[in-house]
Short mmCIF file of C-alpha atoms and ligand atoms in Angstrom, two decimals:
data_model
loop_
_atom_site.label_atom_id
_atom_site.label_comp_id
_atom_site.label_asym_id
_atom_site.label_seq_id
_atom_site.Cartn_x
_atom_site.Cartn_y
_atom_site.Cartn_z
CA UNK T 1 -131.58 103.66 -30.97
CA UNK T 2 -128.31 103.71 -33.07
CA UNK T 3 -127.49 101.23 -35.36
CA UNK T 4 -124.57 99.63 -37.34
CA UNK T 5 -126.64 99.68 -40.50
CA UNK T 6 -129.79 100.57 -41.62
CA UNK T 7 -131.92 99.38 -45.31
CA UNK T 8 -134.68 100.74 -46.09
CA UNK T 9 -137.13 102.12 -49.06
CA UNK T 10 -136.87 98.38 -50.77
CA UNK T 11 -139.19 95.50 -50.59
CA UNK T 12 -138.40 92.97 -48.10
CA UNK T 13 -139.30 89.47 -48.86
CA UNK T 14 -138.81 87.82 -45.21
CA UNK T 15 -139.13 84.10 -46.56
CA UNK T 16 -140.75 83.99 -42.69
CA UNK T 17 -143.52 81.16 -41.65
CA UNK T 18 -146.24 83.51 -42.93
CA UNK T 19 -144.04 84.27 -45.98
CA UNK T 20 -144.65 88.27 -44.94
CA UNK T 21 -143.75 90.71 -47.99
CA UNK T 22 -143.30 94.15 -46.64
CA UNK T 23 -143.34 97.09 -49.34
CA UNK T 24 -141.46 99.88 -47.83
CA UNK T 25 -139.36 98.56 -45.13
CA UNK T 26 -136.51 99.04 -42.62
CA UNK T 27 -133.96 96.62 -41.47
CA UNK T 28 -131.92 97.71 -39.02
CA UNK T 29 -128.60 95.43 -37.95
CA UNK T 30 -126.24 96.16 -34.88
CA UNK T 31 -123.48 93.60 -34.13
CA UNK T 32 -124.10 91.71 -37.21
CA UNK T 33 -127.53 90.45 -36.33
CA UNK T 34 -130.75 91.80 -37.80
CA UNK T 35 -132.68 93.59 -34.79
CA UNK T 36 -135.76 94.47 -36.25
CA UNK T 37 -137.72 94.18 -39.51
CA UNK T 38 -140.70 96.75 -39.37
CA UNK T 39 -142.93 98.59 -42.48
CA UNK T 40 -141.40 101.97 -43.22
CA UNK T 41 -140.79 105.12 -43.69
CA UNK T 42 -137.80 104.95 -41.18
CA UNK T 43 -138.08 107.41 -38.03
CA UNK T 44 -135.28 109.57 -38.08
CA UNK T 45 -135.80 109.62 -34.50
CA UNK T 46 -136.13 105.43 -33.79
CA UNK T 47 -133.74 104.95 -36.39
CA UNK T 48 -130.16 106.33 -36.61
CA UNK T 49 -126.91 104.97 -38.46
CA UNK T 50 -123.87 106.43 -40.15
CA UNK T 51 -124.74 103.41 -42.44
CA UNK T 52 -128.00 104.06 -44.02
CA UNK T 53 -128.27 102.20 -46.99
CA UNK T 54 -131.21 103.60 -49.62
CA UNK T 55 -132.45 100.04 -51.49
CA UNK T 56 -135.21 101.89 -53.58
CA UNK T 57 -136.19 99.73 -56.80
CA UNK T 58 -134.51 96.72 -55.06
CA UNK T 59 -135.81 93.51 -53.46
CA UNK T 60 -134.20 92.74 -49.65
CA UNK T 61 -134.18 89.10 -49.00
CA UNK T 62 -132.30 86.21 -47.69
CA UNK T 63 -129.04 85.49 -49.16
CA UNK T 64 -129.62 82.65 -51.42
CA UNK T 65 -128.24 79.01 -51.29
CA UNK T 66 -126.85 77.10 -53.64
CA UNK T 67 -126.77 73.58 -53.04
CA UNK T 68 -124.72 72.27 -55.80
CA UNK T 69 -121.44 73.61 -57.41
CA UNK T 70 -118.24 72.77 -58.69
CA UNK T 71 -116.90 76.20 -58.89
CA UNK T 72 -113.56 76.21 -60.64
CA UNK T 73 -115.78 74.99 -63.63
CA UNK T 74 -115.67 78.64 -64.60
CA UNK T 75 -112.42 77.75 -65.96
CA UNK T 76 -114.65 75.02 -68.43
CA UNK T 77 -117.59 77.34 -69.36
CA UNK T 78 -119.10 76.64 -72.77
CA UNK T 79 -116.13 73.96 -73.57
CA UNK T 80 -117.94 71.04 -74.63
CA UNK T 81 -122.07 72.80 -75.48
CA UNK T 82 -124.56 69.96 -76.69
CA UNK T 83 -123.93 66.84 -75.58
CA UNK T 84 -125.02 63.86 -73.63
CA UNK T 85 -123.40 63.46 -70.59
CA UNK T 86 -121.13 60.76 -70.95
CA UNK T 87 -119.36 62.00 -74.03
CA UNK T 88 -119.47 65.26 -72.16
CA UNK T 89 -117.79 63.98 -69.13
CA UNK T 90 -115.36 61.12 -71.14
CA UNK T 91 -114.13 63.24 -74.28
CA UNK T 92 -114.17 66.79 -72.74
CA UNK T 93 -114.47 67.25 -68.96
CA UNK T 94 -112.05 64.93 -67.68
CA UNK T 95 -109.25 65.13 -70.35
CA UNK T 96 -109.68 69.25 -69.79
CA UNK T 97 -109.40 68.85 -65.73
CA UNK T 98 -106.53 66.39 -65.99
CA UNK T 99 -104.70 68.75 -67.84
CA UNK T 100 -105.47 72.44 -66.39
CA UNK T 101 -107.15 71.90 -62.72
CA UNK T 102 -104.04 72.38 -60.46
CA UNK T 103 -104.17 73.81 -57.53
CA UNK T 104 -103.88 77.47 -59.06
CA UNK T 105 -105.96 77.09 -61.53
CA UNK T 106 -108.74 76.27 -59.31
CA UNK T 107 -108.08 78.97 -56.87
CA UNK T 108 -108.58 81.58 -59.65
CA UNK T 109 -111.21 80.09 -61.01
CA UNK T 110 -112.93 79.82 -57.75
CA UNK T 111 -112.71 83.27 -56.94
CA UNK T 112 -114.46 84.16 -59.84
CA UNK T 113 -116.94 81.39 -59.44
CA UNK T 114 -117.78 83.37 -55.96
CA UNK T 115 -117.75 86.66 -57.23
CA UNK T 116 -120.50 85.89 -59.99
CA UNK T 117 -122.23 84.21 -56.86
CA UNK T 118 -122.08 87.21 -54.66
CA UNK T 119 -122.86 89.37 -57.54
CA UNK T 120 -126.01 87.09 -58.13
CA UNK T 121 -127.78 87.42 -54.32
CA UNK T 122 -125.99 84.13 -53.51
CA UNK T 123 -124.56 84.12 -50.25
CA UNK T 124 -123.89 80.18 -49.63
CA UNK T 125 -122.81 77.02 -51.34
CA UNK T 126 -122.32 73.81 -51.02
CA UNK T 127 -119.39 72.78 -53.46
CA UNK T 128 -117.33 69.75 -54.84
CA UNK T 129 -114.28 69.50 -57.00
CA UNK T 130 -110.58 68.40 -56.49
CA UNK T 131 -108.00 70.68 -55.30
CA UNK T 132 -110.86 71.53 -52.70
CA UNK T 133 -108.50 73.13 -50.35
CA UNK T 134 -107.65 75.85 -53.03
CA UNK T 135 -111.69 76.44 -53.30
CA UNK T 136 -111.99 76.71 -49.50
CA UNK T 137 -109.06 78.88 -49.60
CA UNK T 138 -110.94 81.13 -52.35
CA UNK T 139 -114.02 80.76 -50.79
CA UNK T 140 -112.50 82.68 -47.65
CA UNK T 141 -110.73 85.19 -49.04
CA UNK T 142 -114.50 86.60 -50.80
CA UNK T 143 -115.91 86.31 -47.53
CA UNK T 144 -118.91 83.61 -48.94
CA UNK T 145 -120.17 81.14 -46.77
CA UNK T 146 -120.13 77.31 -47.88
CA UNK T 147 -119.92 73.99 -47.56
CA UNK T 148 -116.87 72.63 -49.38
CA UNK T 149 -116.41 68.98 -50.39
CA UNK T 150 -112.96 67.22 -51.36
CA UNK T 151 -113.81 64.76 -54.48
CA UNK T 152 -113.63 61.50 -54.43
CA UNK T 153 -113.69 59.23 -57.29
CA UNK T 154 -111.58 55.89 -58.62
CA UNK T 155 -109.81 57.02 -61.38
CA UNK T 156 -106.36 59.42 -61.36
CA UNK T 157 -108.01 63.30 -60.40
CA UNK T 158 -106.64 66.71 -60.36
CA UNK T 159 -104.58 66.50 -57.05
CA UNK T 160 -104.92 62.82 -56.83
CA UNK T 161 -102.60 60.91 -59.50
CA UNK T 162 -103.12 57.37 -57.52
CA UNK T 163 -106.87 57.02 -56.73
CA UNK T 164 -105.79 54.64 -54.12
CA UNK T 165 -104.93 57.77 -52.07
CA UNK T 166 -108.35 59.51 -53.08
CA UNK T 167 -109.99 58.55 -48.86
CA UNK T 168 -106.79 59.82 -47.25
CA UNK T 169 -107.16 62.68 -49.43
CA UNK T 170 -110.63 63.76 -48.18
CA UNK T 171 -109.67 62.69 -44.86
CA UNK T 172 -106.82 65.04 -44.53
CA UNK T 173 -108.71 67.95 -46.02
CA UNK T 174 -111.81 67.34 -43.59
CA UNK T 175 -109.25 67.71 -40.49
CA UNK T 176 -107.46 70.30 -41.79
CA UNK T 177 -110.50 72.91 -42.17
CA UNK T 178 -113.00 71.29 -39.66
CA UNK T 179 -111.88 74.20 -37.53
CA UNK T 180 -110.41 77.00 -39.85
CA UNK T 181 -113.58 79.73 -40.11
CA UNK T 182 -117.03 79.73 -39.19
CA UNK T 183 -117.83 80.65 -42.70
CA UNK T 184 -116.48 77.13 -44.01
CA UNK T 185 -117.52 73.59 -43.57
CA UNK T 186 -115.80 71.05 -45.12
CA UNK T 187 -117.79 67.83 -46.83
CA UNK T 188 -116.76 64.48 -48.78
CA UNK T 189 -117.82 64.31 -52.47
CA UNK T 190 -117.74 61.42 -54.13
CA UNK T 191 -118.77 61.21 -57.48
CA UNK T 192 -120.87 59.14 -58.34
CA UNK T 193 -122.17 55.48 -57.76
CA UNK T 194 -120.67 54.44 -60.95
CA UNK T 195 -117.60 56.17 -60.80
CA UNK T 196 -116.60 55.06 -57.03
CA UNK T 197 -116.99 51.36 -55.79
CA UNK T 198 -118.81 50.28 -52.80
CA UNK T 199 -115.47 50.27 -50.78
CA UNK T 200 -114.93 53.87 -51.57
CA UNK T 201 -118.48 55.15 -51.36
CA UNK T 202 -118.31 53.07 -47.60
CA UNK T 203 -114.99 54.55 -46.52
CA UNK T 204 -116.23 58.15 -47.31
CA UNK T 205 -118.68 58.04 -45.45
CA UNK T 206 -117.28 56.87 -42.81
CA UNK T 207 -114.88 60.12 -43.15
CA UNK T 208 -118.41 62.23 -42.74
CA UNK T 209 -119.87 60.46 -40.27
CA UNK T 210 -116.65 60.81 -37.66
CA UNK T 211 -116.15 64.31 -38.48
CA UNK T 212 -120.43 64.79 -38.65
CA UNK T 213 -119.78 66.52 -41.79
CA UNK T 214 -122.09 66.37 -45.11
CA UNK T 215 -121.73 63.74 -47.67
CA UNK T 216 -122.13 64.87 -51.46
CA UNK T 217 -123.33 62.50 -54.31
CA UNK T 218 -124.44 63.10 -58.00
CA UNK T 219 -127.05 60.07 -57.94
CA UNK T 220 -129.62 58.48 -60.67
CA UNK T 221 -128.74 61.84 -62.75
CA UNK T 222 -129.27 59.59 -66.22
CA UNK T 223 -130.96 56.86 -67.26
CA UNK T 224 -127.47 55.83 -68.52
CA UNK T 225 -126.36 55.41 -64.78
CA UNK T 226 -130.09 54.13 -63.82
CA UNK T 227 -129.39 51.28 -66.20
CA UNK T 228 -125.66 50.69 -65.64
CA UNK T 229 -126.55 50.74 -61.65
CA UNK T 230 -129.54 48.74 -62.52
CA UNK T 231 -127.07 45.84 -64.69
CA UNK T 232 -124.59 45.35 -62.23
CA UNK T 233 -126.18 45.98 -58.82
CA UNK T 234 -129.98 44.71 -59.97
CA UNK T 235 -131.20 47.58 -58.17
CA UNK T 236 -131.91 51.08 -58.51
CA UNK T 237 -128.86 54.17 -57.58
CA UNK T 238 -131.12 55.26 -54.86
CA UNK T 239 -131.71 51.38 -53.32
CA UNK T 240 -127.85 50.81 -54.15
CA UNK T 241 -126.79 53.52 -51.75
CA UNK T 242 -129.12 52.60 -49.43
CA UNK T 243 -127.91 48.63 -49.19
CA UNK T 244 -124.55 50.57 -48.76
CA UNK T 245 -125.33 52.34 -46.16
CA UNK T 246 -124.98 55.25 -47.30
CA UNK T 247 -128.53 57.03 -46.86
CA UNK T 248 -129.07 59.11 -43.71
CA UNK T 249 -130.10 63.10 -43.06
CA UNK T 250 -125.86 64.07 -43.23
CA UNK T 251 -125.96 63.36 -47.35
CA UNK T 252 -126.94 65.30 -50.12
CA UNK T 253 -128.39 63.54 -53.40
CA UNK T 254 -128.14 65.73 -56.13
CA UNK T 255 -130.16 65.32 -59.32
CA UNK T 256 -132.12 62.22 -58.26
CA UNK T 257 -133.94 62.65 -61.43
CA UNK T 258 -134.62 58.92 -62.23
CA UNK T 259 -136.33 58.14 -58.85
CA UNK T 260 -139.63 55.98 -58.52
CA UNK T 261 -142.04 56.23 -55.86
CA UNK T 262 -140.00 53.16 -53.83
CA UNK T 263 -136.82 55.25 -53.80
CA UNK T 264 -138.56 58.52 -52.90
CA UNK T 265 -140.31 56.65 -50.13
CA UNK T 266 -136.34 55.58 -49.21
CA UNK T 267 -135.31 59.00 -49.32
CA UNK T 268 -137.96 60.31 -47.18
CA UNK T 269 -137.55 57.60 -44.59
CA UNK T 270 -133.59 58.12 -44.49
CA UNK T 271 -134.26 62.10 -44.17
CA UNK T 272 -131.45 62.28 -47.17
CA UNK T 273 -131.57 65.90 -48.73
CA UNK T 274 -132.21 66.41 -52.49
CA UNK T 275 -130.18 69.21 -54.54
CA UNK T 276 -132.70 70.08 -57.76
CA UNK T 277 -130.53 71.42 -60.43
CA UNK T 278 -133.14 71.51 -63.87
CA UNK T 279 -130.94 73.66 -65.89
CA UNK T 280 -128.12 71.57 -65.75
CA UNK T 281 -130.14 68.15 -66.18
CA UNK T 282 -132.09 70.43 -69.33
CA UNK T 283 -128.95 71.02 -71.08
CA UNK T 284 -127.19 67.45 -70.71
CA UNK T 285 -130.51 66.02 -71.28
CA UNK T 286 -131.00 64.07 -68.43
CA UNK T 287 -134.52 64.76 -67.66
CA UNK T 288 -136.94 66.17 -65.29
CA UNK T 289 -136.71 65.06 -61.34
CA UNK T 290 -140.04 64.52 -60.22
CA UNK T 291 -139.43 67.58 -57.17
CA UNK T 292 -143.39 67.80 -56.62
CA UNK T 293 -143.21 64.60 -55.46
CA UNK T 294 -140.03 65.04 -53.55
CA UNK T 295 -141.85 67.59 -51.63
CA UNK T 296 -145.14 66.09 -51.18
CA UNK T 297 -143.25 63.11 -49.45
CA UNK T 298 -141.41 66.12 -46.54
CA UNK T 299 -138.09 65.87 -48.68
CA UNK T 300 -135.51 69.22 -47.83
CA UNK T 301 -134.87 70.01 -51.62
CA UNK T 302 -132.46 73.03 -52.49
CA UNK T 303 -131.46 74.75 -55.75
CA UNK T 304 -127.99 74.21 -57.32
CA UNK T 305 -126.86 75.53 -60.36
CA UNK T 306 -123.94 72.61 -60.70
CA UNK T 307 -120.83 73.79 -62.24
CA UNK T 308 -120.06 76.10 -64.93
CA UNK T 309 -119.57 73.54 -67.85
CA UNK T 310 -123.10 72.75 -67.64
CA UNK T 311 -125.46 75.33 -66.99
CA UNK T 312 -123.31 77.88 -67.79
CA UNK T 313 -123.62 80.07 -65.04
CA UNK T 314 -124.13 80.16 -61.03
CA UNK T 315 -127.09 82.61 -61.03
CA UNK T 316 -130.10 80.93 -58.89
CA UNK T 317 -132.50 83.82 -60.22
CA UNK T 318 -132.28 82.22 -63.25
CA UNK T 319 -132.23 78.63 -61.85
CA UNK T 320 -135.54 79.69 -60.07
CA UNK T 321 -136.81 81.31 -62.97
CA UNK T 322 -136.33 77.60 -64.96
CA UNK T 323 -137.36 75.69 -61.58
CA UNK T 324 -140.71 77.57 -61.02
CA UNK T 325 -141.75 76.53 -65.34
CA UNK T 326 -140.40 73.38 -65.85
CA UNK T 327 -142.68 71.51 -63.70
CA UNK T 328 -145.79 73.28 -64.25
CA UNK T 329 -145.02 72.25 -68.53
CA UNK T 330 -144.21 68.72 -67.38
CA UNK T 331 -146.86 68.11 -65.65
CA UNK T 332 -149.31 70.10 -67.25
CA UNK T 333 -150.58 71.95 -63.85
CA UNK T 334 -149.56 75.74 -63.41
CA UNK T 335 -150.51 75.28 -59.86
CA UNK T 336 -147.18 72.99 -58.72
CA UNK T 337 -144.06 74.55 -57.96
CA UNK T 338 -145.65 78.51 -57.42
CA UNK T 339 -143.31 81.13 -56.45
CA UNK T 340 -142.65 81.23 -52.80
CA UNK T 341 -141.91 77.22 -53.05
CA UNK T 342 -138.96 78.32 -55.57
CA UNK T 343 -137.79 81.00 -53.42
CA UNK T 344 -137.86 78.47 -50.17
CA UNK T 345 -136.29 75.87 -52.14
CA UNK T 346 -133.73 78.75 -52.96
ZN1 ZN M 401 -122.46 68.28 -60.36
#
């Protein structure tokens, strides 16, 4: 049988039901699929190519996913190192985007927010930023596959000088590239629950819900929000978007790192998704989210690596590296979180 491409010699890690690891295998792909997956050597006979690719010393596995980034954050790497969020975002993050994040800025710095992706065994990514159509745009000339979300947030943005335009904003960009490629998606991203009102986080989702289209949320990533949530709605972020309405298997909480068992149960129930991103949340300081419990109550959790500014890089090896230890320290049990739970999470 003749192929389009044929790798073998490496070890393929099938991150199948029965989580098979073959030693010396052979993957052989015609017409872009993967045909068959079989222990090695490969039969010069069963198995020709003009594209035989020799992946001795390597690992062959499923491209990895990364379920949170803000990718023209390249442009912001190690700007503002060592501090607590707020004065992160306030004093250095913001002022820096208003001033550099137009639209060609963020192209460039997408593209080489993809490349270190690509280079990194990352072949998907759910993203959110401003000047999202310039990310998309990026996204599709490297080829990557993603999920791309236009932000949303109540204060003047990169692309958005009058946040009263920030929903029509979104809005446009979700009908412009619902169709575009097969490799994009477009998403809503709003920023947070203290950084958009209830109005805005309603009418966004009402954007992803015509279009069926993911919703994106940093939520309960401090204990500063926790208690600012917590003073003005008198409930937790996680029961605030639910009494919003905005809780259902289409939206992605990222961080969720001050959650109690009620708003776990919540998430569970609502079949929400949960993007764990510990290196980010270890450098601001924001804590540990409590993903053992997340996945002991049937939770889809992914890996993100966030943005640039605060991790400082998109490399999930090293965010599984950090995801696989952290929770085994915190909780004092080397048997939670083992390694094919990383790479599935991954
Ligand atoms: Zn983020």
């Amino acid at each position: 049988m003749k192929y389009d491409t044929i790798i073998h010699n490496g070890i393929i890690v099938t991150v199948n039901s029965n989580f098979d690891i073959i030693i010396d295998g052979v993957i052989c792909i015609k017409n872009g699929k993967i045909e068959t997956v079989s222990p090695g050597p490969a039969d010069r006979v069963a198995y020709q190519s003009e594209n035989i690719i020799d992946a001795r010393g390597g690992i062959i596995m499923p491209g990895l996913v990364n379920t949170h980034t803000h990718l023209p954050m390249t442009l912001l790497r190690g700007i503002a190192d060592d501090l607590p969020l707020f004065e992160w975002l306030n004093d250095y993050i913001f002022p820096l985007e208003a001033k550099y994040m137009n639209s060609g800025n963020v192209r460039i710095a997408s593209l080489l927010g993809c490349a270190e992706m690509l280079l990194s065994g990352t072949t998907t990514c759910c993203d959110g930023y401003f000047h999202e159509d310039s990310v998309a745009q990026a996204a599709l000339e490297t080829g990557i596959r993603g999920v791309f979300g236009q932000g949303v947030i109540d204060f003047t943005a990169p692309g958005v000088p009058d946040p009263a335009d920030n929903i029509k904003t979104a809005g446009r960009y979700a009908e412009k590239w619902l169709n575009v490629s097969p490799l994009i998606r477009p998403s809503v991203f709003c920023h947070s629950p203290y950084t958009c009102s209830e109005v805005t986080l309603i009418k966004a989702k009402r954007i992803t819900r015509s279009n069926n289209i993911l919703f994106q949320i940093h939520t309960a990533e401090t204990k500063n929000e926790y208690d600012m949530i917590m003073s003005k709605h008198g409930v937790s972020p996680v029961r605030y978007l639910q009494k919003t309405g905005i809780l259902d298997e289409m939206t992605i909480l990222v961080h969720s790192v001050w959650t109690d068992e009620d708003d776990i149960r919540i998430i569970s129930e609502h079949g929400s998704k949960i993007s764990h991103n510990p290196q980010s949340n270890m450098k601001l300081a924001s804590g540990i989210a409590p993903v053992p419990e997340f996945l002991k109550n049937r939770i889809t959790v992914g890996l993100g690596t966030d943005g640039c500014a605060s991790n400082n890089d998109p490399d999930l090896f090293k965010e599984m590296d950090v995801a696989a230890k952290i929770h085994k320290v915190n909780l004092l049990d080397p048997t939670v979180m083992d390694a094919g739970t990383v790479i599935q999470m991954a």
